mmCIF file of C-alpha atoms in Angstrom:
data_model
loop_
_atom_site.group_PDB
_atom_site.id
_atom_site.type_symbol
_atom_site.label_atom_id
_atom_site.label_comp_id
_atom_site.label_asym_id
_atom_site.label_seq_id
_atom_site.Cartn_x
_atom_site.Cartn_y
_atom_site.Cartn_z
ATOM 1 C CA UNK Z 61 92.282 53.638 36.588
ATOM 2 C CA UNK Z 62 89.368 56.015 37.124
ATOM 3 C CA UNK Z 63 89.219 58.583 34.645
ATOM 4 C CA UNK Z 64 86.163 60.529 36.103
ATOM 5 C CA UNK Z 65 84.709 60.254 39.589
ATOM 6 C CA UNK Z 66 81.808 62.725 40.991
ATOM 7 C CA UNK Z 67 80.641 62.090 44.528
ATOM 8 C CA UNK Z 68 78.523 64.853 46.360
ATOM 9 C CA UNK Z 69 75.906 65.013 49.610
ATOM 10 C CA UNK Z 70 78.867 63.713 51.820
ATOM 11 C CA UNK Z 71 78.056 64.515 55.515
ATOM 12 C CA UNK Z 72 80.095 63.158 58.490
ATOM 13 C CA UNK Z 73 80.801 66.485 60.447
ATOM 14 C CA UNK Z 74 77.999 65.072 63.141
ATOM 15 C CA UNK Z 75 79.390 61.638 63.354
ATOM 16 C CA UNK Z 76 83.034 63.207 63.826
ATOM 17 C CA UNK Z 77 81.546 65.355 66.735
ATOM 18 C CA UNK Z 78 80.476 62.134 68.369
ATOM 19 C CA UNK Z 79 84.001 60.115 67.612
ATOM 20 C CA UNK Z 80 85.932 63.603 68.927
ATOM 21 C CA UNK Z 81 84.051 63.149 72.367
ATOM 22 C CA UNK Z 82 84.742 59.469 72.409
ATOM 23 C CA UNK Z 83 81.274 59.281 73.179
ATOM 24 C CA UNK Z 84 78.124 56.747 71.191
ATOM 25 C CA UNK Z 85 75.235 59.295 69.683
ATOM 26 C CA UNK Z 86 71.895 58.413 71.098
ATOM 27 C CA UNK Z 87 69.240 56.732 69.271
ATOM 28 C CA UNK Z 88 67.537 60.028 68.577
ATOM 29 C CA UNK Z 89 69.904 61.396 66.940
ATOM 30 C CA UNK Z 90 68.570 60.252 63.319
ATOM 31 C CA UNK Z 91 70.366 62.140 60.903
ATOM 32 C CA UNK Z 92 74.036 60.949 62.106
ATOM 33 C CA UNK Z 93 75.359 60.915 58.719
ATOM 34 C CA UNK Z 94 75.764 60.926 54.598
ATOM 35 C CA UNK Z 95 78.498 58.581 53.039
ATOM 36 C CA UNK Z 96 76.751 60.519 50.106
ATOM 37 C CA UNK Z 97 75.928 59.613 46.267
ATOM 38 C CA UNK Z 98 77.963 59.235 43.376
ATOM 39 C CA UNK Z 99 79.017 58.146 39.655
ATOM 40 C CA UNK Z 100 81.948 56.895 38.079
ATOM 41 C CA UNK Z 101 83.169 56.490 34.428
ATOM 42 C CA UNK Z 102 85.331 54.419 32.700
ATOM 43 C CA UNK Z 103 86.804 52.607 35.580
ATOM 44 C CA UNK Z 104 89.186 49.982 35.423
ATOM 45 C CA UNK Z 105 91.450 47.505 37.214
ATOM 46 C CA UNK Z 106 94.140 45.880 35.875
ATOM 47 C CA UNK Z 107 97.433 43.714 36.666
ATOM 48 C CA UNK Z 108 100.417 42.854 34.932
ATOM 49 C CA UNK Z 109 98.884 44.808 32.105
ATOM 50 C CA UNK Z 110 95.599 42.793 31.780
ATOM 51 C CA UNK Z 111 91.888 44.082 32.738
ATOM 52 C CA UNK Z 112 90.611 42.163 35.110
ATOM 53 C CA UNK Z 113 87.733 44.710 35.934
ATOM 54 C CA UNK Z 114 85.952 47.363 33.613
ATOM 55 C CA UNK Z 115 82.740 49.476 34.002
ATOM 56 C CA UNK Z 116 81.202 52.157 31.594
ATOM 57 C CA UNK Z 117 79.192 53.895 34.491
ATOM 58 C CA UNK Z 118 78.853 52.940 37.869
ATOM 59 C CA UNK Z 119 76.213 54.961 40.380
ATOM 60 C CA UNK Z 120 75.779 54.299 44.261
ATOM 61 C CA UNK Z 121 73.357 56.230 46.872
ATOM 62 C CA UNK Z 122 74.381 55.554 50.352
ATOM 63 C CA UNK Z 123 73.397 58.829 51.465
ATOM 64 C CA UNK Z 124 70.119 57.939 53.939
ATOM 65 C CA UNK Z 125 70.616 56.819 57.238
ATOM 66 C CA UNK Z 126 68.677 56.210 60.475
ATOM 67 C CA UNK Z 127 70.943 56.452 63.050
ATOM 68 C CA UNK Z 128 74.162 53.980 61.847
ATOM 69 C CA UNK Z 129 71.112 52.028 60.084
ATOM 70 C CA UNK Z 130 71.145 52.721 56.414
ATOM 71 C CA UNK Z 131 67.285 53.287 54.851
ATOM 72 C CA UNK Z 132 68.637 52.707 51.518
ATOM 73 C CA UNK Z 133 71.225 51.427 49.679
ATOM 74 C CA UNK Z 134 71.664 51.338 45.884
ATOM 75 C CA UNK Z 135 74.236 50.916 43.069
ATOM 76 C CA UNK Z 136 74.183 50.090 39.471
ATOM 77 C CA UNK Z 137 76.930 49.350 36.449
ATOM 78 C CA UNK Z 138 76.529 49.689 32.902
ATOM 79 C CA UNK Z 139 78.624 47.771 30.563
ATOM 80 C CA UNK Z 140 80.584 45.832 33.860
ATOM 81 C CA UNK Z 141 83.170 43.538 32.325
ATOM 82 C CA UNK Z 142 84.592 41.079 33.979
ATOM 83 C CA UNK Z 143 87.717 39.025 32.129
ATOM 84 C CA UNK Z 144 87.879 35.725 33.270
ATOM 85 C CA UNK Z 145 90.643 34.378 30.976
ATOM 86 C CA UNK Z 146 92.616 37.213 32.067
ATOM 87 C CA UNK Z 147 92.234 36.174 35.403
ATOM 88 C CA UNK Z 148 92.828 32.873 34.820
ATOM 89 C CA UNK Z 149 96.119 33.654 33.271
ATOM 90 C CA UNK Z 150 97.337 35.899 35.931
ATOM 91 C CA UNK Z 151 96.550 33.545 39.385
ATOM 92 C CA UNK Z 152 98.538 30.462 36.721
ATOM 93 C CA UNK Z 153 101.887 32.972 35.738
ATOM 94 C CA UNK Z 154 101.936 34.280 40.090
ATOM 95 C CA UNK Z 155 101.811 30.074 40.606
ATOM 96 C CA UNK Z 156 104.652 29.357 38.289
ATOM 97 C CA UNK Z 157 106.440 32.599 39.587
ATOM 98 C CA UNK Z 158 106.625 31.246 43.133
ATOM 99 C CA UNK Z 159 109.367 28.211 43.484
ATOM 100 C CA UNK Z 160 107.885 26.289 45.972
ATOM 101 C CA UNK Z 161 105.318 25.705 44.209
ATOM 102 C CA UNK Z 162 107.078 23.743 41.171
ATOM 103 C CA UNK Z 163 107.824 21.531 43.830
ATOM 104 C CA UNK Z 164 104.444 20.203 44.404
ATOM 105 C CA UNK Z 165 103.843 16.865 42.904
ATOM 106 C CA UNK Z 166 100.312 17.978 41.417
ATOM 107 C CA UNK Z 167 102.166 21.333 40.323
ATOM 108 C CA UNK Z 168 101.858 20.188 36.399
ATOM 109 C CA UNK Z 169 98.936 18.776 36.717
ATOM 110 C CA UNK Z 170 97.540 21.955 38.299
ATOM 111 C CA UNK Z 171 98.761 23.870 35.309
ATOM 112 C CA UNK Z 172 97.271 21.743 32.908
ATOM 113 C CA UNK Z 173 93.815 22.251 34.440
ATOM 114 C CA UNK Z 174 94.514 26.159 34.067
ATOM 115 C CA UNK Z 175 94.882 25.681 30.562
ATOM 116 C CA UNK Z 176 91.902 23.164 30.086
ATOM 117 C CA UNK Z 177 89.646 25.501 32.125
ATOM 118 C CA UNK Z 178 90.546 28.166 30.205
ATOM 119 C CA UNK Z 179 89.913 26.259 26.443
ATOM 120 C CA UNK Z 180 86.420 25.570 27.629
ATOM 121 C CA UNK Z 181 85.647 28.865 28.536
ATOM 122 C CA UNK Z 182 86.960 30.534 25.135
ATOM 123 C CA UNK Z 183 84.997 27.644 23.381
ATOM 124 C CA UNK Z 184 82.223 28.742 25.255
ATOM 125 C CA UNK Z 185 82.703 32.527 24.369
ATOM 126 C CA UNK Z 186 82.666 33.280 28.704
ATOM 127 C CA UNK Z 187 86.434 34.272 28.719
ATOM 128 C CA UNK Z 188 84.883 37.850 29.071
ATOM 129 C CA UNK Z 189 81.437 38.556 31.213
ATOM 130 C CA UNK Z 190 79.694 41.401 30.543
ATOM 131 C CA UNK Z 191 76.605 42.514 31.917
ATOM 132 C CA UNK Z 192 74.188 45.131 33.082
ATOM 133 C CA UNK Z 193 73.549 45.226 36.986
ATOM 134 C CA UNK Z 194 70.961 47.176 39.335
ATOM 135 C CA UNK Z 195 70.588 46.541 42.642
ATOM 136 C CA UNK Z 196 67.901 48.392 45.155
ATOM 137 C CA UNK Z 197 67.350 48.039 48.823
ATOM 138 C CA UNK Z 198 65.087 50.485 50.817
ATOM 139 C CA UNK Z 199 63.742 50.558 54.250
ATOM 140 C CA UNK Z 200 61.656 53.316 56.375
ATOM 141 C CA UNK Z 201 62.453 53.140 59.607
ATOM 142 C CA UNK Z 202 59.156 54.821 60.965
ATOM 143 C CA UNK Z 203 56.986 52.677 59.070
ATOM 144 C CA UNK Z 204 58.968 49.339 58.641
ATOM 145 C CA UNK Z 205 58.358 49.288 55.289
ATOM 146 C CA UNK Z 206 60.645 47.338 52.813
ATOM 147 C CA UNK Z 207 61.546 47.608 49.118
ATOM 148 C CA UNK Z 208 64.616 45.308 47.651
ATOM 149 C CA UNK Z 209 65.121 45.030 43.947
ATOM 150 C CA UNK Z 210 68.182 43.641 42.454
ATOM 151 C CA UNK Z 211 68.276 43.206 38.083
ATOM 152 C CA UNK Z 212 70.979 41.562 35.763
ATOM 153 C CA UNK Z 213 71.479 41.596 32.258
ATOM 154 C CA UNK Z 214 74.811 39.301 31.112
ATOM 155 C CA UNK Z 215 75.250 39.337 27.026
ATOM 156 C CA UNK Z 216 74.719 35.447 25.566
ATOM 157 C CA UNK Z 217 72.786 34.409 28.732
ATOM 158 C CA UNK Z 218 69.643 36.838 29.777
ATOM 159 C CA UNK Z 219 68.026 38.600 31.992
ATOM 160 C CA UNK Z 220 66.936 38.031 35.692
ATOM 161 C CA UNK Z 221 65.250 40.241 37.946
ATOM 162 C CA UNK Z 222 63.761 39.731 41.491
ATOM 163 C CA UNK Z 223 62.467 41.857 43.995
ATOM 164 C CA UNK Z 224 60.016 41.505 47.174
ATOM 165 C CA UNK Z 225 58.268 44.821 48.822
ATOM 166 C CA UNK Z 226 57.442 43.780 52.528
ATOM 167 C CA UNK Z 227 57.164 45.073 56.094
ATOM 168 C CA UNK Z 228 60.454 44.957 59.014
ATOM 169 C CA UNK Z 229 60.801 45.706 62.598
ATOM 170 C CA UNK Z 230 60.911 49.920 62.336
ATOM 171 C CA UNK Z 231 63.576 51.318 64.712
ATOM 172 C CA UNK Z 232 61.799 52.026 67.495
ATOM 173 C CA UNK Z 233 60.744 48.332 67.836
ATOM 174 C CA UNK Z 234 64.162 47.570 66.955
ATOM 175 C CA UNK Z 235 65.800 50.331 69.503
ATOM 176 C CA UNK Z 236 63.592 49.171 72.440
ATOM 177 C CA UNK Z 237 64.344 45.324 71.630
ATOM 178 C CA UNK Z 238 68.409 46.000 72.022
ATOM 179 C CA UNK Z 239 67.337 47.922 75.614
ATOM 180 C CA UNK Z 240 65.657 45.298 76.753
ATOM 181 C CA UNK Z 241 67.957 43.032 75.801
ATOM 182 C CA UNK Z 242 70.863 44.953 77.230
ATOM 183 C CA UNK Z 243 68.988 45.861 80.424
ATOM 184 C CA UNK Z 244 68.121 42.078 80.969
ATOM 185 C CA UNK Z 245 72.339 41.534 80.672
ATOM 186 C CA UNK Z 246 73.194 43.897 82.981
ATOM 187 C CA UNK Z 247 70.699 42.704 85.244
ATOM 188 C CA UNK Z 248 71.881 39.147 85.554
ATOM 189 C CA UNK Z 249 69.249 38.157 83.881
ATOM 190 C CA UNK Z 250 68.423 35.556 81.327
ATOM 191 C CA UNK Z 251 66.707 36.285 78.562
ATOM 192 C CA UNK Z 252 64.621 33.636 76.603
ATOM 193 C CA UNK Z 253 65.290 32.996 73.328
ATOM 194 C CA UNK Z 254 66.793 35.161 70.888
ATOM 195 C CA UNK Z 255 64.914 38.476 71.352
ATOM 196 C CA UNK Z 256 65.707 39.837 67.920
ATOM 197 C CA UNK Z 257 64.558 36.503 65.926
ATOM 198 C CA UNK Z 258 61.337 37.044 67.728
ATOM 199 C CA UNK Z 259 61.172 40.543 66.865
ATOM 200 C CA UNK Z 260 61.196 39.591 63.017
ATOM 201 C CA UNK Z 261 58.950 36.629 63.457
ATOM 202 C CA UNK Z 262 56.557 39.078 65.020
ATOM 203 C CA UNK Z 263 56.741 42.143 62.763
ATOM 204 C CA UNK Z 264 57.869 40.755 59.429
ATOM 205 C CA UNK Z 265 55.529 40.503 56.568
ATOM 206 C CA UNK Z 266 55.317 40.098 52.640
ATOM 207 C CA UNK Z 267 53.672 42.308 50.372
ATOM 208 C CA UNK Z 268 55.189 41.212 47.297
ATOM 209 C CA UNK Z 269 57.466 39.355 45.431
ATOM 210 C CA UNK Z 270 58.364 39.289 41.536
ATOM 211 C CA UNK Z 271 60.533 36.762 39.936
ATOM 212 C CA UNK Z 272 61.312 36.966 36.068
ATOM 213 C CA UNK Z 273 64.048 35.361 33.951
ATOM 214 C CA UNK Z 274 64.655 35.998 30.212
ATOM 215 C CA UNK Z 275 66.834 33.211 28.621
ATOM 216 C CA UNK Z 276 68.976 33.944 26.297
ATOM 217 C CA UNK Z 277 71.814 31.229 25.889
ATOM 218 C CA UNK Z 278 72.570 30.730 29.564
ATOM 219 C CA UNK Z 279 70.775 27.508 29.664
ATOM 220 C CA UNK Z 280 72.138 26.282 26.704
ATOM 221 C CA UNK Z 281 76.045 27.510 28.430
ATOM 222 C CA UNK Z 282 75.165 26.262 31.872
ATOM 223 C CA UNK Z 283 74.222 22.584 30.745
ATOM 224 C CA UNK Z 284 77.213 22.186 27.931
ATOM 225 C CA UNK Z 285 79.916 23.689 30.700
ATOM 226 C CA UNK Z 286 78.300 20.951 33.140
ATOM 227 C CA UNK Z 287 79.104 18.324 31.032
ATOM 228 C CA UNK Z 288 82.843 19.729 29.660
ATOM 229 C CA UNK Z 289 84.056 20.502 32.909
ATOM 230 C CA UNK Z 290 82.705 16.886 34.589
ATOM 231 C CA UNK Z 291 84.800 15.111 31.368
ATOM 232 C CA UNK Z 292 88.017 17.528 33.272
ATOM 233 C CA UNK Z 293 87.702 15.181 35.778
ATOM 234 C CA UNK Z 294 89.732 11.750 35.426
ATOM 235 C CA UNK Z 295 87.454 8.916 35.420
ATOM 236 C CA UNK Z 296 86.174 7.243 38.520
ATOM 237 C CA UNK Z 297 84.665 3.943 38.312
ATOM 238 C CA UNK Z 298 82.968 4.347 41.743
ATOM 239 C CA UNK Z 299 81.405 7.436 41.397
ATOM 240 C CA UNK Z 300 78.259 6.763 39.164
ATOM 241 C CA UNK Z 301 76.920 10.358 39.566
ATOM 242 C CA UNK Z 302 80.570 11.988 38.023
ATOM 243 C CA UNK Z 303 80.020 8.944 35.098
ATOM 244 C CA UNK Z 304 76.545 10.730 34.737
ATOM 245 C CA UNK Z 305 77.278 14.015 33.467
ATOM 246 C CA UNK Z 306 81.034 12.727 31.958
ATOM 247 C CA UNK Z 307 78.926 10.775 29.424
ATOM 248 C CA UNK Z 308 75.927 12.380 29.057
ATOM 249 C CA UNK Z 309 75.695 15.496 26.188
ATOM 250 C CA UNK Z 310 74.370 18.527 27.654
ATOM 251 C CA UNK Z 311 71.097 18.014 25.513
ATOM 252 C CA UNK Z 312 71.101 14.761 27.525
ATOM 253 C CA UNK Z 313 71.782 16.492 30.510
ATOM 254 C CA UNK Z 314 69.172 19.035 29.998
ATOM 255 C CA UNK Z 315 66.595 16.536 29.301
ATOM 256 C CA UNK Z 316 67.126 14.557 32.376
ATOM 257 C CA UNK Z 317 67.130 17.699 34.327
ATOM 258 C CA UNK Z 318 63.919 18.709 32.867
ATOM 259 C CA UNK Z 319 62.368 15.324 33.782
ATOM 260 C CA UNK Z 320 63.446 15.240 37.258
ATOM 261 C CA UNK Z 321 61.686 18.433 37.684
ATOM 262 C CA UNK Z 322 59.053 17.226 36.407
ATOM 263 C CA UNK Z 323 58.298 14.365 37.793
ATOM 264 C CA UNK Z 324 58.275 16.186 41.248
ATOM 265 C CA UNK Z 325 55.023 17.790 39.696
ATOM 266 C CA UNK Z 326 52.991 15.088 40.355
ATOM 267 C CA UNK Z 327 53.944 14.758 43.865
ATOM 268 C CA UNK Z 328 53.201 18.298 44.654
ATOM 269 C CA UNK Z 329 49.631 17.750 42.701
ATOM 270 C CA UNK Z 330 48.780 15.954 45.359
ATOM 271 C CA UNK Z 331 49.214 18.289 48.206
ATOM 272 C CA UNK Z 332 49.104 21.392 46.124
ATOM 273 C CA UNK Z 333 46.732 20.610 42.797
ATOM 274 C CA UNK Z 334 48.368 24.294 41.152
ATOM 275 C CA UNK Z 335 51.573 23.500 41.457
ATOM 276 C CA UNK Z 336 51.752 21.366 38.973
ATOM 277 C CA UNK Z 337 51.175 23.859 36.339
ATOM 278 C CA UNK Z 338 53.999 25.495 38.053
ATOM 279 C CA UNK Z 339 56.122 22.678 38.262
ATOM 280 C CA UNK Z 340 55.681 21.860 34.422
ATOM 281 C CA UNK Z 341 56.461 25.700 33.237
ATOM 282 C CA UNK Z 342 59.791 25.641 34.932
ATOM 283 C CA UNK Z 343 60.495 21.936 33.135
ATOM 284 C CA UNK Z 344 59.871 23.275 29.995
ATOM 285 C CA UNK Z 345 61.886 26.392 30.591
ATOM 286 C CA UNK Z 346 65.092 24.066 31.809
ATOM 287 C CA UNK Z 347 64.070 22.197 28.499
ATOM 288 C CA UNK Z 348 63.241 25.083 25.656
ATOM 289 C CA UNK Z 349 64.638 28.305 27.455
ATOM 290 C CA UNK Z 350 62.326 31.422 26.764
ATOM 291 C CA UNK Z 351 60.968 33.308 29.667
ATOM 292 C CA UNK Z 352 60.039 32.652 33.331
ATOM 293 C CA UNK Z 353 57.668 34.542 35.439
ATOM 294 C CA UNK Z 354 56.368 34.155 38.851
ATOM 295 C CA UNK Z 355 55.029 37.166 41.330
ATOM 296 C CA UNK Z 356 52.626 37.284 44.736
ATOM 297 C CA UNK Z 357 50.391 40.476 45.255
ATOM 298 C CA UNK Z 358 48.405 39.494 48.619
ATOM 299 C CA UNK Z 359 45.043 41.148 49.422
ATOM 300 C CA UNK Z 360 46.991 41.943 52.686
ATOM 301 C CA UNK Z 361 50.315 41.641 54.494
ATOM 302 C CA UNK Z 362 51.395 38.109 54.919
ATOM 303 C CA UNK Z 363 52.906 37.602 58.260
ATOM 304 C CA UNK Z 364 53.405 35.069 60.880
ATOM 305 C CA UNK Z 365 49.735 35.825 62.437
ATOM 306 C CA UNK Z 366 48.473 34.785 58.553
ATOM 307 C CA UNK Z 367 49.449 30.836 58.799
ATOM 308 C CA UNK Z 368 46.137 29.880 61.027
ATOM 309 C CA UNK Z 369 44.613 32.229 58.189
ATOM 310 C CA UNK Z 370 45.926 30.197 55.316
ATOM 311 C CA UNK Z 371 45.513 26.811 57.221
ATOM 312 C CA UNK Z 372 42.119 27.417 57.019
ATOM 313 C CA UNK Z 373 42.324 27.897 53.236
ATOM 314 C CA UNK Z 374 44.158 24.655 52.318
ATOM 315 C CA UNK Z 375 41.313 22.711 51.343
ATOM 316 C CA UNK Z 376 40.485 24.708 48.517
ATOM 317 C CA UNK Z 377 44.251 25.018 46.394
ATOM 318 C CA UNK Z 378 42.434 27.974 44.314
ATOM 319 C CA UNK Z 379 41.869 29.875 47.147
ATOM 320 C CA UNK Z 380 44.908 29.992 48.499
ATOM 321 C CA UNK Z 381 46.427 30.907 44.935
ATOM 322 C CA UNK Z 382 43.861 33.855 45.210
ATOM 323 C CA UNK Z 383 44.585 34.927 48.689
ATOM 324 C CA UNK Z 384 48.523 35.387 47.857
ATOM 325 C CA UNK Z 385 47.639 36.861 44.552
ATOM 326 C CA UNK Z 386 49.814 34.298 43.012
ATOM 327 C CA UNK Z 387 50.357 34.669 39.158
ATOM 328 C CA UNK Z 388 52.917 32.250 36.879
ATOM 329 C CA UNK Z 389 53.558 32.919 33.400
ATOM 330 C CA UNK Z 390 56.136 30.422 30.921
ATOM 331 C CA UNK Z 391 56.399 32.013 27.450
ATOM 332 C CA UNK Z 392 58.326 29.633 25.207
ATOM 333 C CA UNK Z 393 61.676 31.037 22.978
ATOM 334 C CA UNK Z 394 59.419 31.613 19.651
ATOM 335 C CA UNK Z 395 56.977 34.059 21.652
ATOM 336 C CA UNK Z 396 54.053 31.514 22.400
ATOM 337 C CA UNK Z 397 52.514 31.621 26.230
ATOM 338 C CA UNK Z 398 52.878 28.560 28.112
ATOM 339 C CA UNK Z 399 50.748 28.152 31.060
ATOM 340 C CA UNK Z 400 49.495 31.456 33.124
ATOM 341 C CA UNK Z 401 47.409 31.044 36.578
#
């Protein structure tokens, strides 16, 4: 059901003109078309009577385009619910609805699993997900210039953002690659390489990148559903990794995880003397929860031409954590900072 729909700055009279003619628009014409903007309330999916799908408010912008190239594409959900026990339920009853399918030796023992899946999940309090979700992607195609940003916020198990701001191929650079490339077809020719992997290794570049994740209970979910769905399994004497996790707890589990993680740490100290500090944040964060940081403002784009740059740098670890602008922050669950660089 969709109660209330409102979708406006719709514009596909020039692309019709083109499909009328039966003919492809140029590459100059840059203002083909709109699939336009919009915002939805209160909508809903549901079979044999159960939601499988609900949002509060939904928006989407897919109104900017460069040609059939979109320069920006964007939608967000508040309040997106997503009922997992209700799907559960509903792929199990169409199973046992279909008579060939009682006929299958592992038929019961297929339906068992639905059941057992579906215990751990209510135990767990994830027969329902619901969340907050944003997700951002812009691109000029003069300038190259690149923006994607993507956020989610799912009730008992945090937040996570991530985004990087960098520089692609614009569209001329991109237009004149496909000529060339289809010029060099029709000509017999053969062209070397792929011609659009070496456009991006030429033009790409990062200007930024933020990572951030806000525990709260997904850790403690993740680990503990590890562990209950591995004991799902029957036992197998031969495989000492499924033993593992069957007879581990998940505090076990978590521990262990931690550990590995960290123990990597001192093999990167060698190589890379910072990343340890690194290495050790993100082991306590598997271990505690709390809240995860990590970003990269360079001075200056970072691109392919930059490696001889950085090279260069490698014998001093500080400088190269200066030259990307590097910055790592672990603040443990009762507030208290953890490391920073």
């Amino acid at each position: 059901s969709l109660p209330l729909m409102m979708w406006q700055d719709i514009n596909l009279s020039k692309l019709f003109g083109y499909l009328e003619a039966q003919t492809v628009p140029s590459t100059d014409i840059t203002d083909l078309m709109s699939l336009g903007k919009g915002v939805v309330y209160g909508e809903s999916v549901q079979m044999g009577g159960v939601d499988f799908y609900s949002v509060g408010k939904g928006e989407f912008d897919f109104s900017d385009w460069h040609w059939f190239v979109p320069e920006r594409i964007a939608f967000s959900a508040e309040d997106l619910t997503y009922n997992i026990d209700g799907y559960l339920n509903f792929v199990k009853d169409t199973m046992m609805s279909v008579p060939e399918a009682a006929e299958d030796p592992e038929f019961e023992e297929m339906m068992t699993m639905f059941d057992q899946v579906a215990t751990v999940l209510g135990d767990n309090g994830i027969e329902e997900l619901n969340m907050d979700f944003d997700f951002d992607m812009a691109w000029d195609a003069e300038t190259g210039n690149t923006q994607f940003d993507i956020m989610q916020m799912m009730d008992g198990f945090g937040e996570f953002e991530l985004g990087f701001g960098g520089v692609m191929p614009d569209f001329e650079e991109f237009v004149a690659t496909m000529e060339e490339a289809e010029a060099a077809e029709e000509d017999g020719g053969m062209v070397e390489g792929d011609p659009y992997e070496a456009l991006f290794m030429e033009n790409m570049a990062l200007t930024g990148f933020d990572f951030r994740i806000d525990d709260a209970g997904g850790l403690e979910k993740l680990f503990k559903l590890v562990v209950e769905f591995a004991q799902l399994v029957p036992e197998d004497e031969e495989n000492s990794e499924l033993a593992m996790f069957q007879n581990s707890s998940p505090e076990e589990l978590r521990g262990m995880a931690s550990g590995i993680v960290r123990m990597t740490g001192f093999q990167a100290a060698e190589v890379f003397p910072p990343a340890l500090e690194y290495i050790n944040g993100f082991a306590d964060f598997l271990m505690n929860g709390g809240e995860l940081s990590f970003s990269l403002s360079p001075e200056k784009p970072v691109s392919a031409e930059s490696m001889g740059e950085i090279e260069g740098l490698m014998e001093d670890p500080d400088a190269v954590v200066e030259y990307f602008g590097a910055e790592f922050s672990y603040v443990e669950p009762d507030g208290k900072k953890g490391q920073k660089d």
